[in-house]
Amino acid sequence: MDLRDVDQFAKEIIFEAGKRIRDAFSYDIKVETKADANDLVTNIDRETEIFFIDKIKEFNPSHKILGEEGMGEGIDSFEGSVWVIDPIDGTMNFVKQHRHFMITIGFFVDGVGKLGYIFDVMREDLFCAIGGEGAWYNDSPLRKLKPVRLEEAVIGINASWVAPNRRVNHEKMIDLIRTVRGTRSYGSAAMEIAFVVSGKLDAYISMRLSPWDIGGGTIIAREVGAIATNLKGEPCNLFTQDTFIIANPSIHHEILTNYIEEK
Ligand code: 2AM
Ligand code: CA
């Protein structure tokens, strides 16, 4: 298998899916809830995932697909060629703001990340990587991240974790946000990961992400030297939900050691 052919194919289907999603704003978008009242899914999330599954099966029937909406057969292992797909990351933004939502895809061979994509559907901006060959923002190469001091860092974090909560010591989070230069919250994990790998944010922290939220992004991260782990500092796991941090390598350890205390 020539990875460049797969990369070419992946970009084609991502751009086509993006166009279909943008066109969908002229039709009815039906919103439902999943695990809780704020966990949204729409007919467009599902239709987009089915679009990807159909195209990939046509491209190579032996490839396996793990998609957030579970529209395909799913996977029993990461053996062989596996696509990890979130058809719309930031569904609440899709529904409410009609912007700031991403298609994100990771392509793995025997569990090793080979191709990563984060596509901003409304801006038509693509962040992508070929494992071992580099990362790009549209046609421009992404550079290795330059060191940053925590006091000058801008970090992505959801306000929930700065209020009392059952997952982390919020007092330490308050210390963190007082230490850094600024915080942002965009509501799409993939978008925040794209911003870290391109130096627009210096870190992004989340208490609960799934393999499809981070699959593509972690492959891009490796190419620019961003460090992605769970909040214990362990490698990201592609099988379950977990906590997550991606950061500039100069502040990853410092944030985990001095500011994160899990309950
Ligand atoms: P989604 O839109 O694909 O569900 C919102 O803060 C970010 O967290 C989004 O990227 C959202 O992805 C992600 N997320 C992942 N799992 C989630 C969950 N169980 N509940 C809420 N947001 C979740
Ligand atoms: Ca999603």
mmCIF file of N, CA and C and ligand atoms in Angstrom, residues 34 40 45 68-69 85-91 102 212-213, ligand 2:
data_model
loop_
_atom_site.group_PDB
_atom_site.id
_atom_site.type_symbol
_atom_site.label_atom_id
_atom_site.label_comp_id
_atom_site.label_asym_id
_atom_site.label_seq_id
_atom_site.Cartn_x
_atom_site.Cartn_y
_atom_site.Cartn_z
ATOM 1 N N LYS A 34 -27.605 12.156 23.169
ATOM 2 C CA LYS A 34 -27.042 10.806 23.356
ATOM 3 C C LYS A 34 -26.931 10.508 24.852
ATOM 4 N N LEU A 40 -24.867 15.982 21.981
ATOM 5 C CA LEU A 40 -25.757 16.076 20.819
ATOM 6 C C LEU A 40 -25.274 15.225 19.644
ATOM 7 N N ASP A 45 -24.364 14.205 11.331
ATOM 8 C CA ASP A 45 -23.241 13.424 11.883
ATOM 9 C C ASP A 45 -23.325 11.994 11.322
ATOM 10 N N GLU A 68 -17.370 7.502 15.502
ATOM 11 C CA GLU A 68 -18.051 7.878 16.747
ATOM 12 C C GLU A 68 -19.495 7.410 16.769
ATOM 13 N N GLU A 69 -20.193 7.531 15.646
ATOM 14 C CA GLU A 69 -21.627 7.233 15.654
ATOM 15 C C GLU A 69 -21.929 5.753 15.474
ATOM 16 N N ILE A 85 -12.669 7.743 12.933
ATOM 17 C CA ILE A 85 -13.363 8.891 12.324
ATOM 18 C C ILE A 85 -14.329 9.579 13.280
ATOM 19 N N ASP A 86 -14.204 10.891 13.393
ATOM 20 C CA ASP A 86 -15.274 11.686 13.986
ATOM 21 C C ASP A 86 -15.826 12.570 12.860
ATOM 22 N N PRO A 87 -17.048 12.264 12.395
ATOM 23 C CA PRO A 87 -17.587 12.994 11.231
ATOM 24 C C PRO A 87 -17.829 14.468 11.536
ATOM 25 N N ILE A 88 -18.250 14.764 12.772
ATOM 26 C CA ILE A 88 -18.377 16.163 13.206
ATOM 27 C C ILE A 88 -17.889 16.244 14.650
ATOM 28 N N ASP A 89 -16.774 16.908 14.866
ATOM 29 C CA ASP A 89 -16.298 17.136 16.230
ATOM 30 C C ASP A 89 -16.678 18.560 16.598
ATOM 31 N N GLY A 90 -17.477 18.657 17.684
ATOM 32 C CA GLY A 90 -18.027 19.972 18.033
ATOM 33 C C GLY A 90 -19.452 20.066 17.511
ATOM 34 N N THR A 91 -20.234 19.032 17.765
ATOM 35 C CA THR A 91 -21.613 19.012 17.239
ATOM 36 C C THR A 91 -22.438 20.170 17.801
ATOM 37 N N MET A 102 -15.274 20.360 13.288
ATOM 38 C CA MET A 102 -14.220 19.742 12.475
ATOM 39 C C MET A 102 -14.638 18.342 12.020
ATOM 40 N N TRP A 212 -11.857 8.756 18.821
ATOM 41 C CA TRP A 212 -12.097 9.481 17.560
ATOM 42 C C TRP A 212 -11.873 10.980 17.704
ATOM 43 N N ASP A 213 -11.933 11.518 18.930
ATOM 44 C CA ASP A 213 -11.659 12.957 19.114
ATOM 45 C C ASP A 213 -10.171 13.257 18.898
HETATM 46 CA CA CA B 2 -18.620 13.871 16.925
#
